[in-house]
């Protein structure tokens, strides 16, 4: 690459000059390439350790002048090919021009100006943002990574670090390269090279630890080995980036979505040294994720910046120190002291932003007023003017929302009264404001007509409502409410039933999503209702199992609302669709919220608060199950050991987490946990689960089996009661089924929550997230292993490969699929991966990927013909013709080639030269001839017979006919075993193509001469058989068909044309790429003088081989009249019988072949690519990826 001219004082130090002219010198770095001796080893070691090779490429071109001692570096290159192109350009375009200059300074000025102009033009043409932003040193490091590890241009480097890799007990100092899809390490010390490549999708564990052997190191574990890296300059920064990259890889395995760089990042105010655009992208992602989690914001929210400040809190009459966060839709504040104060102000609610008067007590204040008359005062802002300008910019982009932050309860009466006359207007709609559940929760509908309760429990409930009203008057109501430790106390004491829906919506962040998408739910319902899918079938099946003990779901009103919400969400998010536990959670949401609010609460649960809980493999719940086990080991070590022996933790905890205790605890008690969950997040569920185990520790320690432990925990949870509830008791089905003779003591749910905070309140959300990451790696890789075992078990009965071979093949197949996900493919990842399918059919590859695997693994090597054969096999295996082949189909084809008997192998080879294996272009040329032989008149006879039979049959026989047709239909559905008699006949063009394939297959065999002799003999025999068969089979047929339709026109005969030229014409039309005929008989004789049957060494069938050897043995005279005989055909039985007469062919097809060597070679391919790609000569072009 051309570089801006840099001064070089010592041209000879560490460099070797390879070319020179009066103005330019081409130099190579010592230690690069071959030779170099001790000095080369030392320079190579220094380059790796000091990273000089990242700054300076191994080749460079210097500008020199006769009178000056200063050199100018004008170009560098990572390979000899690249630098040679620059050298040739200089000699061609500049050398002659600058030779006429008189002054050396003019030469230097001219060349420097020319090079700068070229660089400016390249930058103008190259508009890629990441290349413009990345500094020169980083681009050099990325080029070095691709050169060292054989990576394509699609593989993007994120960052690189100097560190030590522990190989045995010896640390190797080198460079760790972290790309989007790979972890790579390279070291070169005194001639010893260490290269390591690990795919992120193969990582099973990632840990940062400190031991005596490995001081402050990072351990990267895969299924087969462990790698230790230490001596980082900033180990925390490196480890965080590793976590992010591993998380993206796990997401690829889970959703099959490739990484996409964020193109909307703001440009940095200054060039960041050694930081790539991708690294900035990852840092921004991490900050956005923390910001969204802290304030429960939507997934598309992006943090613009944050600054330290103070907030005036009117309720406490003091300034609270904390941080102010600004994003595209929100202004948020979080106090430095935990739980002191948190604030979320949506920009849609902001009416005025102004700079207040500054004073010594209140420096640099900013006042923000909202539409509901709340005022917030921030002070001690460092760059107040810039902050106000940013907020103003975002406000200008915010669409005006007319209804603002209105209290949802105030809308209820208005909606209900205004809906009476609008029923007719909404008659055709599934969801409209006139529905009872559109404006109220189901509990309000059923309590509306109940008499007012004046008992002590009702009074307690009213006191709770009054406490919340006082809180609203002090701290505000709605999204802009101050959230303090007082808010948490009120939540832990239980949210009143009338306020529950409003506060769930507020604390979960669902209110913001609903406000940002008005009308979204009703539109979604109209789109989704009436559609039939697997999700809707499962929803219908579970509708009446959702809280059947509650009266709200014992009639169509509740059931219909539940159906609409679940169906709408399944339509919104087909990746999740529907999971069984969702019906229970949604039922509870509908009790307290109108339909639309319940829908957005479900969105918040599934997509933010319980990530990946409700997908097809409940990965999120399994991850939290692993976190729970780890927490049990930390807080209750003795119980953990005993429970592990019983294997009970994993069994019990899954239902607890999936349904938030709603399915295992009485409803009135579990709903209080849901209150805490919406405010605190998942940590409350962990705390309560640990408290349940702690309370039952003595009983569990004395258990001897899993069933006893589950009974103890089940009975305990059944008796967790809420003594303050005002609602009539709802019978708990689980409690009815598990109650014994002696009722166990009741446990107050408030006491349980209180004890969980007292004993396990030290749990922090960020610690849980860290544990979740560790468990996610383990869970997803465990699921992948389970999938692999299931696939191998299923294929054991359908193929003759061993378990180990099937596992290796599955890994290669999946690896090819995954590689295409991040290095591009003709089809999208979603098309090739469908998680709803059985494991055997989930991963699918397209023709290009199939060709790569076929070339690497197939036993039939056909030289240049391999790609054609691969494409035909792909079409043969692709039974549903969707352009994709799954693992089962792939193994079926491969197993036939490796483990089939001779008949099976020949049958497969025979099919590869008939439709549908032939591509449309290949099949079209032989269509007439094929139709001629496969035409069957029996269909006409059957139709006539059926017509006659129907006339004769009376009405009494029709019932028998139906039964007969049903039996016939059942027989048709049964899989038929294909026999060799079912195979269609092969015409002459297809037969010639088959001969070509066989010639190519034998070209690398040790006994190729005997095989060529055998196939030539068989070919000539089959040609004669075809001629005889033509006279025998087609003579009478042609006379019958002459009356009905004219026969296919024969190809025009050419007089005076030799048999050789005719065969060449046939081969050319059959797309065999024949070589040109030799000029004389003597040359032909010389070519075939090695043996009586010519040797094919070029990988394609020569015309002379067929003309002189095959046809003239006995078949030349029969086809002398035309280029292709459309009446000629043979059957598979004839091909098989002819091949059986030649022992070399029998031995070839019956020979057992070992796939292990092919698998090993395929695995080693990456290492080979790395070695060839690091070659410094022109060979680089031949091995480029």
PDB file of C-alpha atoms in Angstrom, residues 934-945:
ATOM      1  CA  UNK A 934     -39.666 -43.554 -20.854  1.00  0.00           C
ATOM      2  CA  UNK A 935     -43.015 -42.977 -22.567  1.00  0.00           C
ATOM      3  CA  UNK A 936     -45.597 -45.284 -21.095  1.00  0.00           C
ATOM      4  CA  UNK A 937     -48.895 -46.029 -22.745  1.00  0.00           C
ATOM      5  CA  UNK A 938     -50.250 -47.849 -19.743  1.00  0.00           C
ATOM      6  CA  UNK A 939     -51.729 -44.646 -18.357  1.00  0.00           C
ATOM      7  CA  UNK A 940     -54.059 -44.362 -21.348  1.00  0.00           C
ATOM      8  CA  UNK A 941     -55.109 -47.999 -20.993  1.00  0.00           C
ATOM      9  CA  UNK A 942     -55.774 -47.561 -17.284  1.00  0.00           C
ATOM     10  CA  UNK A 943     -57.908 -44.500 -17.941  1.00  0.00           C
ATOM     11  CA  UNK A 944     -59.949 -46.360 -20.542  1.00  0.00           C
ATOM     12  CA  UNK A 945     -60.316 -49.344 -18.229  1.00  0.00           C
TER      13      UNK A 945
END
